[in-house]
Every structure is written in structure tokens, then in C-alpha cells.
Short mmCIF file of C-alpha atoms in Angstrom, two decimals:
data_model
loop_
_atom_site.label_atom_id
_atom_site.label_comp_id
_atom_site.label_asym_id
_atom_site.label_seq_id
_atom_site.Cartn_x
_atom_site.Cartn_y
_atom_site.Cartn_z
CA MET R 296 0.00 0.00 0.00
CA GLU R 297 2.75 2.49 0.96
CA ARG R 298 4.77 1.62 -2.14
CA GLN R 299 1.74 2.22 -4.35
CA LEU R 300 1.19 5.59 -2.71
CA VAL R 301 4.84 6.57 -3.23
CA THR R 302 4.62 5.55 -6.89
CA GLN R 303 1.52 7.65 -7.43
CA LEU R 304 3.07 10.67 -5.74
CA ASP R 305 6.22 10.31 -7.83
CA GLN R 306 4.36 10.15 -11.16
CA PRO R 307 4.16 13.95 -11.75
CA VAL R 308 7.92 14.23 -11.13
CA LYS R 309 8.80 11.31 -13.42
CA MET R 310 6.74 12.86 -16.20
CA LEU R 311 9.32 15.66 -16.35
CA GLY R 312 11.83 13.20 -17.78
CA ASP R 313 15.36 14.64 -17.96
CA LYS R 314 14.19 17.78 -16.18
CA ALA R 315 13.16 15.85 -13.09
CA PRO R 316 15.27 16.63 -9.99
CA LYS R 317 17.73 13.96 -8.97
CA HIS R 318 16.99 14.21 -5.28
CA THR R 319 13.90 14.79 -3.18
CA VAL R 320 13.75 17.44 -0.47
CA TRP R 321 12.27 16.92 2.95
CA HIS R 322 11.03 19.98 4.87
CA CYS R 323 10.32 19.55 8.56
CA PRO R 324 9.12 22.59 10.52
CA VAL R 325 9.47 22.25 14.28
CA ARG R 326 7.81 24.75 16.59
CA ALA R 327 7.44 25.10 20.34
CA ALA R 328 4.08 25.95 21.91
CA PRO R 329 3.53 29.59 23.00
CA GLU R 330 3.60 28.60 26.68
CA ASP R 331 6.86 26.63 26.36
CA PRO R 332 10.13 28.04 27.75
CA ILE R 333 12.36 29.96 25.34
CA LEU R 334 15.08 27.62 24.09
CA THR R 335 18.66 28.64 23.30
CA ASP R 336 20.24 28.22 19.87
CA ALA R 337 22.29 25.33 21.24
CA GLN R 338 19.14 23.58 22.46
CA TRP R 339 17.42 24.10 19.12
CA ALA R 340 20.48 22.71 17.35
CA ALA R 341 20.37 19.60 19.54
CA ILE R 342 16.66 19.18 18.79
CA ALA R 343 17.33 19.58 15.06
CA ARG R 344 19.98 16.84 15.10
CA ARG R 345 17.73 14.45 17.04
CA ILE R 346 14.85 14.92 14.61
CA VAL R 347 16.97 14.50 11.48
CA TRP R 348 18.77 11.47 12.94
CA PRO R 349 16.48 9.90 15.55
CA PRO R 350 17.73 6.67 17.14
CA PRO R 351 18.56 4.07 15.98
CA ALA R 352 19.97 6.32 13.26
CA SER R 353 23.02 8.38 14.15
CA PRO R 354 24.64 11.60 12.86
CA PRO R 355 27.41 11.34 10.27
CA THR R 356 30.93 10.84 11.53
CA ALA R 357 34.35 11.40 10.03
CA THR R 358 34.21 7.97 8.39
CA ARG R 359 30.56 8.18 7.32
CA LYS R 360 29.42 11.13 5.27
CA PRO R 361 25.79 12.27 5.24
CA ALA R 362 23.59 11.19 2.38
CA ALA R 363 22.88 14.87 1.79
CA GLY R 364 23.42 18.19 3.45
CA TRP R 365 20.77 19.82 5.56
CA PRO R 366 20.49 23.41 6.75
CA SER R 367 18.77 24.27 10.00
CA VAL R 368 17.22 27.72 9.90
CA THR R 369 15.89 29.77 12.82
CA PRO R 370 13.71 32.78 11.91
CA THR R 371 14.40 36.10 13.61
CA THR R 372 12.13 36.69 16.59
CA THR R 373 11.36 39.55 18.95
CA SER R 374 10.49 39.62 22.61
CA THR R 375 6.79 39.66 21.70
CA SER R 376 6.88 36.98 19.02
CA PRO R 377 6.18 33.32 19.68
CA PRO R 378 9.03 30.85 20.25
CA PRO R 379 11.04 30.26 17.08
CA SER R 380 10.69 27.37 14.69
CA TYR R 381 13.49 25.35 13.20
CA ALA R 382 12.90 24.65 9.54
CA LYS R 383 15.20 21.81 8.60
CA THR R 384 15.59 20.85 4.97
CA ALA R 385 17.21 17.51 4.23
CA ALA R 386 17.94 16.63 0.62
CA VAL R 387 18.12 12.85 0.60
CA PRO R 388 18.83 10.80 -2.56
CA GLY R 389 16.02 8.44 -3.47
CA GLY R 390 13.59 10.08 -1.08
CA THR R 391 14.63 7.93 1.89
CA THR R 392 14.77 9.29 5.43
CA THR R 393 14.42 7.73 8.81
CA ASN R 394 10.92 6.37 9.23
CA ALA R 395 8.10 8.56 10.54
CA PRO R 396 7.20 6.43 13.59
CA SER R 397 10.79 6.65 14.85
CA ARG R 398 10.78 10.43 14.37
CA THR R 399 7.43 10.74 16.16
CA ARG R 400 8.73 8.79 19.14
CA GLN R 401 11.77 11.04 19.21
CA ALA R 402 9.57 14.15 19.21
CA ARG R 403 7.68 12.85 22.27
CA GLN R 404 11.02 12.21 24.01
CA ILE R 405 12.27 15.69 23.12
CA GLU R 406 9.16 17.20 24.69
CA ALA R 407 9.90 15.38 27.92
CA ASP R 408 13.65 16.11 27.92
CA PHE R 409 13.28 19.86 27.32
CA GLY R 410 10.23 20.46 29.50
CA LEU R 411 7.95 21.29 26.57
CA ARG R 412 4.22 20.73 26.27
CA GLN R 413 3.75 17.01 25.72
CA LEU R 414 1.31 16.02 23.01
CA LYS R 415 -1.10 13.21 23.74
CA ARG R 416 -0.59 9.91 22.00
CA GLY R 417 -3.40 9.14 19.58
CA VAL R 418 -4.96 5.87 18.45
CA GLY R 419 -5.86 6.94 14.92
CA THR R 420 -9.53 7.75 15.55
CA ALA R 421 -9.45 11.55 15.71
CA ALA R 422 -11.39 13.63 13.22
CA LYS R 423 -9.35 15.07 10.38
CA ARG R 424 -7.90 18.44 11.32
CA HIS R 425 -8.39 21.49 9.17
CA THR R 426 -5.54 22.46 6.86
CA SER R 427 -3.54 25.67 7.22
CA LYS R 428 -5.22 26.90 4.04
CA GLU R 429 -8.65 26.39 5.62
CA HIS R 430 -7.47 28.11 8.82
CA PHE R 431 -6.26 31.27 7.08
CA LYS R 432 -9.31 31.34 4.85
CA ALA R 433 -11.53 31.37 7.95
CA LYS R 434 -9.47 34.21 9.42
CA ARG R 435 -9.82 36.27 6.25
CA GLN R 436 -13.58 35.76 6.35
CA GLY R 437 -13.77 36.72 10.03
CA GLN R 438 -14.90 33.26 11.18
CA ASP R 439 -13.92 31.81 14.54
CA ALA R 440 -13.96 28.29 13.09
CA THR R 441 -13.16 26.77 9.72
CA SER R 442 -15.84 25.48 7.37
CA ARG R 443 -14.78 21.93 8.19
CA GLU R 444 -15.33 22.50 11.94
CA ILE R 445 -18.67 24.26 11.43
CA LEU R 446 -19.96 21.48 9.19
CA ARG R 447 -18.73 18.77 11.58
CA GLN R 448 -20.70 20.34 14.42
CA ARG R 449 -23.85 20.61 12.32
CA VAL R 450 -23.62 17.02 11.13
CA ARG R 451 -23.08 15.74 14.66
CA ARG R 452 -26.06 17.73 15.87
CA ALA R 453 -28.22 16.40 13.03
CA VAL R 454 -27.18 12.81 13.83
CA ALA R 455 -27.99 13.37 17.50
CA ALA R 456 -31.42 14.83 16.70
CA ALA R 457 -32.52 12.43 13.96
CA ALA R 458 -34.43 9.19 14.41
CA SER R 459 -34.20 8.22 10.72
CA GLU R 460 -32.09 8.90 7.66
CA THR R 461 -34.81 11.13 6.22
CA GLU R 462 -34.81 13.22 9.39
CA PHE R 463 -31.02 13.41 9.32
CA PHE R 464 -30.95 15.00 5.86
CA ALA R 465 -33.92 17.22 6.69
CA PHE R 466 -32.20 18.51 9.84
CA LEU R 467 -28.99 19.15 7.91
CA GLU R 468 -30.81 21.22 5.30
CA ALA R 469 -32.66 23.08 8.06
CA THR R 470 -29.31 24.34 9.39
CA GLY R 471 -28.73 26.11 6.07
CA VAL R 472 -26.03 23.87 4.59
CA ASN R 473 -26.09 22.58 1.03
CA VAL R 474 -26.49 18.79 0.87
CA ARG R 475 -25.47 16.67 -2.13
CA PRO R 476 -26.32 12.95 -1.87
CA LYS R 477 -23.98 10.48 -3.55
CA ARG R 478 -25.89 7.88 -5.56
CA ALA R 479 -24.91 4.52 -7.00
CA SER R 480 -25.90 3.47 -10.52
CA SER R 481 -28.96 1.82 -8.98
CA GLY R 482 -30.08 5.18 -7.62
CA ASP R 483 -29.44 4.22 -3.98
CA VAL R 484 -27.84 6.85 -1.77
CA THR R 485 -24.39 5.63 -0.72
CA GLY R 486 -22.96 8.79 0.77
CA TYR R 487 -23.30 12.53 1.02
CA SER R 488 -21.36 15.77 0.77
CA ILE R 489 -22.16 19.13 2.31
CA ALA R 490 -21.00 22.70 1.81
CA LEU R 491 -21.53 26.01 3.55
CA PRO R 492 -23.33 28.63 1.46
CA GLY R 493 -20.80 31.17 0.23
CA ASP R 494 -17.81 28.91 0.87
CA VAL R 495 -16.33 28.65 -2.62
CA ASN R 496 -12.96 27.86 -4.15
CA GLN R 497 -10.89 30.00 -6.51
CA HIS R 498 -13.16 29.02 -9.39
CA GLY R 499 -16.32 30.05 -7.55
CA ASP R 500 -17.48 26.47 -7.00
CA PRO R 501 -18.77 25.30 -3.58
CA VAL R 502 -16.23 23.59 -1.34
CA TRP R 503 -17.75 20.19 -0.62
CA PHE R 504 -16.87 17.93 2.29
CA SER R 505 -17.93 14.30 2.45
CA GLY R 506 -19.08 12.98 5.81
CA SER R 507 -16.07 10.68 6.13
CA THR R 508 -13.65 13.60 5.65
CA LEU R 509 -15.29 15.43 8.56
CA ALA R 510 -14.86 12.44 10.90
CA GLY R 511 -14.71 8.69 10.51
CA ASP R 512 -17.95 8.18 12.43
CA LEU R 513 -19.84 10.70 10.26
CA SER R 514 -19.79 8.65 7.06
CA LEU R 515 -23.26 7.60 5.91
CA PRO R 516 -22.72 3.88 6.70
CA LYS R 517 -21.66 4.77 10.27
CA ILE R 518 -24.60 7.13 10.68
CA ARG R 519 -26.96 4.43 9.45
CA GLU R 520 -25.58 2.02 12.07
CA ARG R 521 -26.45 4.51 14.80
CA LEU R 522 -29.87 5.38 13.40
CA ALA R 523 -30.77 1.69 13.13
CA THR R 524 -30.84 1.48 16.94
CA THR R 525 -33.01 4.57 17.40
CA SER R 526 -36.73 3.87 17.49
CA PRO R 527 -38.84 6.58 15.81
CA GLU R 528 -41.44 6.32 18.58
CA PRO R 529 -41.01 8.64 21.58
CA VAL R 530 -39.91 7.00 24.80
CA ALA R 531 -42.33 6.60 27.68
CA THR R 532 -41.41 8.95 30.51
CA PRO R 533 -42.65 9.08 34.09
CA GLN R 534 -45.25 11.85 34.38
CA GLY R 535 -44.01 13.16 31.04
CA ASN R 536 -40.85 14.72 32.50
CA LEU R 537 -38.26 14.23 29.78
CA TRP R 538 -35.56 16.12 31.67
CA HIS R 539 -35.79 13.64 34.53
CA GLN R 540 -35.71 10.74 32.06
CA ALA R 541 -32.58 12.08 30.36
CA SER R 542 -30.92 12.78 33.72
CA ALA R 543 -31.68 9.28 35.00
CA ALA R 544 -30.23 7.74 31.82
CA THR R 545 -27.12 9.92 32.11
CA GLU R 546 -26.70 8.91 35.75
CA ARG R 547 -26.46 5.28 34.65
CA ILE R 548 -23.47 5.96 32.37
CA PRO R 549 -20.85 5.67 35.18
CA HIS R 550 -22.29 2.25 36.12
CA HIS R 551 -21.90 1.07 32.51
CA LEU R 552 -18.36 2.44 32.31
CA VAL R 553 -17.44 0.41 35.37
CA TYR R 554 -19.43 -2.81 35.04
CA SER R 555 -20.55 -3.26 31.41
CA ASP R 556 -18.41 -4.60 28.59
CA GLU R 557 -16.37 -2.21 26.47
CA HIS R 558 -18.83 -2.15 23.56
CA ILE R 559 -21.68 -0.99 25.79
CA ALA R 560 -19.37 1.52 27.50
CA GLN R 561 -18.34 2.94 24.13
CA GLY R 562 -22.00 3.21 23.13
CA GLN R 563 -22.72 5.12 26.33
CA LEU R 564 -19.90 7.56 25.59
CA ALA R 565 -21.25 8.13 22.08
CA ALA R 566 -24.71 8.79 23.52
CA LEU R 567 -23.29 11.23 26.06
CA GLY R 568 -21.54 13.06 23.24
CA ALA R 569 -24.81 13.23 21.30
CA ALA R 570 -26.59 14.59 24.37
CA LEU R 571 -23.96 17.32 24.73
CA ASP R 572 -24.36 18.14 21.03
CA LEU R 573 -28.06 18.83 21.55
CA LEU R 574 -27.95 20.60 24.92
CA PRO R 575 -26.87 24.01 23.54
CA VAL R 576 -29.98 24.08 21.32
CA THR R 577 -32.30 23.73 24.32
CA ALA R 578 -30.31 25.83 26.81
CA PRO R 579 -30.69 29.52 27.71
CA SER R 580 -28.46 31.87 25.74
CA ALA R 581 -26.33 32.58 28.81
CA VAL R 582 -24.91 29.04 28.85
CA LYS R 583 -25.04 28.14 25.15
CA GLY R 584 -21.40 29.08 24.58
CA GLU R 585 -19.99 26.95 27.40
CA LEU R 586 -22.16 23.98 26.42
CA GLU R 587 -21.07 24.27 22.79
CA ARG R 588 -17.43 24.27 23.90
CA ALA R 589 -18.09 21.27 26.14
CA ALA R 590 -19.66 19.37 23.22
CA ALA R 591 -16.79 20.30 20.88
CA ALA R 592 -14.23 19.11 23.43
CA PHE R 593 -16.02 15.87 24.34
CA GLU R 594 -16.40 14.95 20.66
CA ARG R 595 -12.88 13.50 20.74
CA ALA R 596 -13.76 11.41 23.80
CA THR R 597 -16.63 9.68 21.98
CA ARG R 598 -14.40 7.73 19.59
CA SER R 599 -11.96 4.89 20.05
CA ARG R 600 -11.16 1.67 18.21
CA ILE R 601 -13.80 -0.14 20.29
CA THR R 602 -17.02 -0.82 18.39
CA ALA R 603 -19.93 0.93 20.08
CA ASP R 604 -23.13 -0.82 21.13
CA HIS R 605 -25.51 2.06 20.38
CA ASN R 606 -28.58 0.06 21.30
CA SER R 607 -27.63 0.23 24.98
CA ALA R 608 -28.21 4.00 25.10
CA ARG R 609 -31.58 4.31 23.36
CA THR R 610 -33.34 5.95 26.30
CA LEU R 611 -30.88 8.82 26.62
CA ARG R 612 -30.86 9.52 22.90
CA ARG R 613 -34.63 9.42 22.48
CA SER R 614 -35.38 11.58 25.52
CA LEU R 615 -32.97 14.28 24.30
CA GLN R 616 -34.35 14.03 20.78
CA THR R 617 -37.88 14.56 22.08
CA ILE R 618 -36.77 17.55 24.16
CA TRP R 619 -35.08 18.99 21.07
CA CYS R 620 -38.04 18.45 18.75
CA SER R 621 -40.71 19.66 21.20
CA PRO R 622 -39.01 21.40 24.12
CA SER R 623 -40.21 20.11 27.47
CA PRO R 624 -41.12 22.84 30.01
CA ASP R 625 -38.20 23.72 32.27
CA GLY R 626 -39.28 27.04 33.66
CA ASP R 627 -36.89 27.28 36.61
CA GLY R 628 -33.93 25.66 34.85
CA SER R 629 -33.80 22.76 37.30
CA GLY R 630 -34.21 20.17 34.55
CA LEU R 631 -31.16 21.40 32.67
CA ALA R 632 -29.21 21.77 35.93
CA MET R 633 -30.00 18.16 36.88
CA LEU R 634 -28.91 16.92 33.48
CA ILE R 635 -25.65 18.86 33.52
CA ASP R 636 -25.01 17.62 37.07
CA ALA R 637 -25.36 14.02 35.86
CA ALA R 638 -23.23 14.79 32.78
CA LEU R 639 -20.45 16.11 35.02
CA THR R 640 -20.21 12.79 36.83
CA ALA R 641 -20.42 10.86 33.55
CA ALA R 642 -17.66 12.97 31.99
CA ALA R 643 -15.43 12.41 35.03
CA PHE R 644 -15.90 8.65 34.73
CA ALA R 645 -15.31 8.87 30.97
CA MET R 646 -11.97 10.54 31.67
CA HIS R 647 -11.01 7.72 34.04
CA TRP R 648 -12.28 5.04 31.61
CA HIS R 649 -10.06 6.39 28.84
CA ARG R 650 -7.13 6.77 31.24
CA THR R 651 -7.20 3.10 32.22
CA ARG R 652 -7.10 2.19 28.50
CA LEU R 653 -4.25 4.60 27.73
CA HIS R 654 -6.47 6.73 25.46
CA ALA R 655 -4.50 9.89 26.21
CA GLN R 656 -6.21 12.20 23.71
CA GLN R 657 -9.68 11.05 24.72
CA GLU R 658 -8.83 11.47 28.39
CA ALA R 659 -7.63 15.02 27.78
CA ALA R 660 -10.79 15.78 25.77
CA ALA R 661 -13.04 14.55 28.58
CA GLN R 662 -11.11 16.65 31.09
CA GLN R 663 -11.49 19.73 28.91
CA ALA R 664 -15.22 19.10 28.50
CA LEU R 665 -15.48 18.72 32.27
CA ALA R 666 -14.16 22.25 32.78
CA HIS R 667 -16.72 23.75 30.40
CA LEU R 668 -19.57 21.74 31.94
CA HIS R 669 -18.55 22.92 35.39
CA THR R 670 -18.76 26.55 34.26
CA ALA R 671 -22.13 26.03 32.59
CA TYR R 672 -23.45 24.20 35.65
CA GLY R 673 -22.53 27.08 37.93
CA GLN R 674 -24.37 29.51 35.66
CA ILE R 675 -27.60 27.49 35.44
CA ALA R 676 -27.76 25.83 38.87
CA GLY R 677 -27.45 28.98 40.99
CA PRO R 678 -30.75 30.59 39.95
CA ALA R 679 -32.60 27.26 40.02
CA LEU R 680 -31.45 26.50 43.58
CA SER R 681 -32.26 30.02 44.74
CA ASN R 682 -35.79 29.61 43.42
CA LEU R 683 -36.18 26.36 45.35
CA ALA R 684 -34.71 27.85 48.52
CA ARG R 685 -37.36 30.58 48.55
CA ARG R 686 -39.99 27.84 49.05
CA ALA R 687 -38.26 26.12 51.99
CA PRO R 688 -40.56 24.46 54.59
CA THR R 689 -40.99 25.55 58.21
CA PRO R 690 -38.06 25.39 60.67
CA GLN R 691 -39.78 22.49 62.46
CA THR R 692 -39.84 20.45 59.23
CA GLN R 693 -36.23 21.33 58.48
CA HIS R 694 -35.25 20.23 62.01
CA ARG R 695 -36.91 16.86 61.41
CA TYR R 696 -34.93 16.38 58.19
CA ALA R 697 -31.73 17.38 59.98
CA GLN R 698 -32.30 14.76 62.68
CA HIS R 699 -32.61 12.02 60.09
CA LEU R 700 -29.45 13.23 58.37
CA HIS R 701 -27.50 12.89 61.64
CA GLN R 702 -28.80 9.33 61.97
CA ALA R 703 -28.27 8.29 58.34
CA VAL R 704 -24.95 9.98 57.46
CA PRO R 705 -23.30 11.34 60.60
CA GLU R 706 -20.03 11.78 58.71
CA HIS R 707 -21.64 14.19 56.22
CA ALA R 708 -24.48 15.71 58.27
CA GLU R 709 -22.73 18.93 59.29
CA ARG R 710 -21.43 19.57 55.78
CA ILE R 711 -24.94 19.18 54.38
CA LEU R 712 -26.55 21.36 57.05
CA ASN R 713 -24.00 24.15 56.49
CA ASP R 714 -24.21 23.88 52.72
CA PRO R 715 -25.77 26.96 50.99
CA ALA R 716 -28.07 24.53 49.13
CA TRP R 717 -29.59 23.14 52.36
CA ASN R 718 -32.80 25.19 52.02
CA ALA R 719 -33.25 23.97 48.43
CA LEU R 720 -32.77 20.38 49.65
CA THR R 721 -35.47 20.78 52.31
CA THR R 722 -37.83 22.18 49.66
CA VAL R 723 -37.58 19.11 47.43
CA LEU R 724 -37.89 16.82 50.46
CA ALA R 725 -41.12 18.59 51.43
CA GLN R 726 -42.34 18.34 47.82
CA ALA R 727 -41.63 14.60 47.83
CA GLU R 728 -43.59 14.22 51.07
CA GLY R 729 -46.47 16.13 49.50
CA ALA R 730 -46.44 13.65 46.61
CA GLY R 731 -46.83 10.73 49.03
CA HIS R 732 -43.22 9.73 49.64
CA ASN R 733 -41.67 9.09 53.02
CA ALA R 734 -39.01 11.79 53.47
CA ALA R 735 -36.63 9.55 55.43
CA THR R 736 -36.93 6.73 52.91
CA ILE R 737 -36.39 8.91 49.86
CA LEU R 738 -33.43 10.61 51.55
CA ASP R 739 -31.89 7.21 52.24
CA GLN R 740 -32.38 6.26 48.59
CA ALA R 741 -30.66 9.45 47.46
CA LEU R 742 -27.79 8.86 49.87
CA GLY R 743 -27.34 5.34 48.55
CA GLN R 744 -27.05 6.34 44.88
CA ARG R 745 -23.51 7.67 45.09
CA THR R 746 -20.93 8.56 47.70
CA LEU R 747 -20.74 12.18 48.84
CA ASP R 748 -17.03 12.00 49.62
CA ASP R 749 -15.97 13.93 46.49
CA ALA R 750 -18.98 16.27 46.28
CA HIS R 751 -18.17 19.96 46.66
CA SER R 752 -21.78 20.67 47.57
CA PRO R 753 -23.41 17.54 49.03
CA ALA R 754 -26.75 19.31 49.59
CA ARG R 755 -26.84 20.33 45.94
CA ALA R 756 -26.10 16.79 44.81
CA LEU R 757 -28.88 15.41 47.04
CA THR R 758 -31.32 18.08 45.85
CA TRP R 759 -31.21 16.86 42.26
CA ARG R 760 -31.34 13.20 43.25
CA ILE R 761 -34.40 13.73 45.45
CA ARG R 762 -36.02 15.92 42.81
CA ARG R 763 -35.85 12.99 40.38
CA LEU R 764 -36.86 10.37 42.94
CA GLY R 765 -39.80 12.50 44.04
CA GLU R 766 -41.21 12.45 40.51
CA ARG R 767 -41.67 8.69 40.69
CA HIS R 768 -44.92 7.11 41.76
CA ALA R 769 -44.98 7.01 45.53
CA PRO R 770 -45.35 3.51 47.09
CA SER R 771 -48.29 2.73 49.33
CA PRO R 772 -47.87 3.17 53.13
CA ARG R 773 -47.84 -0.62 53.55
CA ALA R 774 -45.09 -0.98 50.94
CA GLN R 775 -43.09 1.79 52.59
CA ALA R 776 -43.35 0.06 55.98
CA ALA R 777 -42.29 -3.29 54.53
CA LYS R 778 -39.32 -1.72 52.79
CA ALA R 779 -38.25 0.07 55.98
CA ARG R 780 -38.26 -3.25 57.89
CA THR R 781 -36.30 -5.23 55.30
CA THR R 782 -33.76 -2.77 53.90
CA ARG R 783 -30.97 -0.63 55.17
CA PRO R 784 -29.75 2.54 53.54
CA THR R 785 -26.57 2.06 51.58
CA ARG R 786 -24.35 5.07 51.20
CA ARG R 787 -22.04 3.99 48.46
CA LEU R 788 -21.81 3.37 44.78
CA ALA R 789 -19.79 0.17 44.73
CA ARG R 790 -17.17 0.63 42.08
CA PRO R 791 -13.58 -0.39 41.51
CA GLU R 792 -12.83 3.36 41.55
CA GLU R 793 -13.35 3.42 45.32
CA SER R 794 -9.69 2.48 45.54
CA ARG R 795 -7.11 5.07 46.48
CA SER R 796 -6.18 5.64 42.84
CA PHE R 797 -9.70 6.75 41.95
CA ASN R 798 -9.99 8.95 45.02
CA THR R 799 -6.79 10.64 43.89
CA PHE R 800 -8.29 11.07 40.44
CA THR R 801 -11.49 12.64 41.74
CA SER R 802 -9.59 14.94 44.06
CA HIS R 803 -7.27 16.01 41.25
CA SER R 804 -10.20 16.86 38.98
CA ALA R 805 -12.37 18.36 41.73
CA SER R 806 -11.40 21.92 40.84
CA ARG R 807 -12.79 21.34 37.36
CA ARG R 808 -15.90 19.55 38.46
CA ARG R 809 -19.26 20.63 39.70
CA GLY R 810 -19.77 22.68 42.81
CA ARG R 811 -22.45 20.23 43.86
#
């Protein structure tokens, strides 16, 4: 395969005949990141030699002359310019140089040796990056993103929103992009290309991008695989609350990442990415930007070489699709806050899941998405909790809830009682009692869903859990009494991550996570 590619690339040169150059020229620009330390000329020279002759190759000696000369050029810089680049040009007869994998490994080692920003190792599943030509074209047109990036986001959003192939193409066209189906001789659609209106080449023709050039999982065959597991019928939701349904499905993602097989886990990550793609459409304008950045970052964390079982995440996808198509009432913002709260936990577990599989780029993407989700959560949760706190029950009722807290979780009781979200928590407990639930029982259930050890705001975390539990049909008094006699509250989410290594991970990422 590689030899065929080389032959094809060499054909234009060979067609020149006698005028063809005898040697090929290899250009290798090397540049430090803006935040990297300024390197001396001697350090740059050492880096240049290591890249031109990475081990096991070695520089020429007195008894072994180089195959060709190579100049190493450093552009002139000022105190305000970015760190310099070394442009090394190696003219090598026959087009042979040290192999690319060896040079890539050497670049990673150079980063470590010189204290430079270390790039994450990939697994070959990332979306294709925009070219420098596309980047500068976007700058000239005053766009923050290239056409490729804009189209990728719109396709991902259309895939997340659609329940059928017809809907997918309809949603794409509704976003204002030009769609051109690719048809076989039989007339069947086998692919598609899209273009942004006004994005033309030097000849004035539209610049088309096929789905597969935007990302590997956006080709039509891959999209069809995902749509095949999405039922066109709306999902049944308790009391019609789609936000609670989506939040409950998102809360189950950490369990799947820990206990389910890798195919189901990968399907859950893809569904979480689709949910984040749709959230900005349904969110208030104040948080749209952060949610869009979270979705763009997490996009990289949704792909790996593991085949996804999309069928395992039908409920999450369909509930978000229904919210998108016919927005479910969320007057006080609590529905969105609950969903983002659940997404924060899911993203944290996604980061750990990728870390244990050495998916460095996906891990970094999940961590970046976590930061944006945390910011968005703070913006949306504050007003929602304040609204709940204004409806807090009487001091006598609050005292009764506090007594049960001291009995159920003495190690966390004072933190919860001193939490600014305590009044909001008592409001939802009183609402659950009004719906027929036993306050002590439902509080025990909320405490048993997940540990509070790593929660910045334990009262806030419990508020959303009880809000969801309170929406469920309340059991009869006899059933409540029987359950109280035969069960004990469990205050843990049994996971392998309860080891010291996971506690370290959650503590390390706590500053980027929710202020629950």
C-alpha cells in the first residue's frame, strides 16, 4: 500500500523526464508551543539533530558522510513573538529518510527532555484536522472556526437529533447547509457531501466535504448504524418529564463504564456526546457558549477503536431528541441543571475510563469538557437552587430532616446542614412528602445512589437526586413500611474506583468539576 502511494506521488515528477530533480527534499518545521520556555540556539540545534537522525539512526561521523546536506534555519524573533521554529531541509537521494514512527517517538522524548508541552498519544480515531489553508481562509472571512469545523458540528447535531435517515438529511438542510447525496448506478444513496453557502474555491465552486472527511464516524454507513438502533417512537417517561428521564439515563453511564463490557461503555460515551451536542440548542443563551465548547471538546472522547453498542443507550438519545423536537417545560432551569449535574459525573468517569485504557487524547478531551460543563453548571444551577430555597418548609420540618441526616450519614451531616443549598434540599424533600413519599426513605435512597465524599456541595447533589426520585410514583404506606423493615440505607456506589487511585483522580479533577 505504501509503495503504491509513493509511486503515485512520484508520477508527476517522473513525467518531467530529464528535467526531473535527482533528489527529493524533505522539509520539517518544528515549533514550540507559545507557553513553552524559550530555548537557546544550542538547544534548538540539539533538537534539530535528534529529529533529522532519531535513534537508531546516528549523525554522520568522520568515516561516514551524510547522504545529503541539511540546513537548520531559525527565523528572527522579537520579545513579543512566539518561540522560534526550526525549519530543517534535508535533501536525501532516493527520497529515503528515517521512518516517521521513529521520528514521532523522538519528538515525544524531546518534549519530555526539554520540558515542553507534551502532546497526547493518539490511536488513529481523531477527526481530520483542518488544513492551514482552511485556517487562514476562515481568518480572512472573520470566522472563529473553519468550514470543516462548522460542518462537523452541524452534522453531529443532526445525527444526535434524527431518528431516521430522512430526518437526518432534513435537519442538515434546516441548518442552512447545502447537501449533495452520492448515488450509486442503482439510484441508492451511498454517501453525502455538504457545503456552507458562500464557501467557494478559486473558481467560484462550492467547497464540498464528504461525511467521512469530517470524521470517521460521520460517514453515511456509520450514521446508518447509529440510526438503526433509534426507534422513531417517543420513549415513555414518568409523568411526562423528559428532563428527569434524560438525567436518570445519564446517571447510569458511570455504572456502565465500570461494570458493562467495552462495547456498551463505548456506546454510552457516544450517547453522552450526542446529548452534549443537543444541549446548547435547548439551553438559555447565557450558557449556550460553554455547552457548545463542552460538546466540541467531548467529541474527541466519543471515539476509540472499540465498536460501540448504540442500542444500549436508546433511552438517553430518544429523551434528548424529544426535548429537542418539542421542548419540554423547564421554567426554573432545574431540569437542565440536573442533566448537567449528571453529565459532570459521567464525563469524570469517561476521563477515568479512557485513562485506564491509555487513550491519552480522549482522556484530555473529557477533562477539557469537564471544565466547560462545570462553568455552565454554575451559571444554570445557581438561579434554580435560589428559586427552590425561597420555598423552603418551616423550621420544624427542616429540624426533622436534619435529625434524620444525623442518623443516616453522621459523617456528612454537618457539611450538608452548612451547605448553601440546604434550604433547596429541604424544599424538594417537602415536595416529595407532598407527593406521598416518606421523606426519610427517599433521603436514604438518594444517599445510597452515590458517595458524597468527592462532592463539593453535598446538599446540591442530594437536591437533584431527590427531585428525580420524588417524581416517581410514591409507594403505598404498607409498601413503605415493609421496605423500611427489610432494607438498610446504603451510602455507596460500589465501584472499583473506590480504591485510592480513583480517590486521587477525583480529588485532582475536583477543581474542574461541579460545585455540587
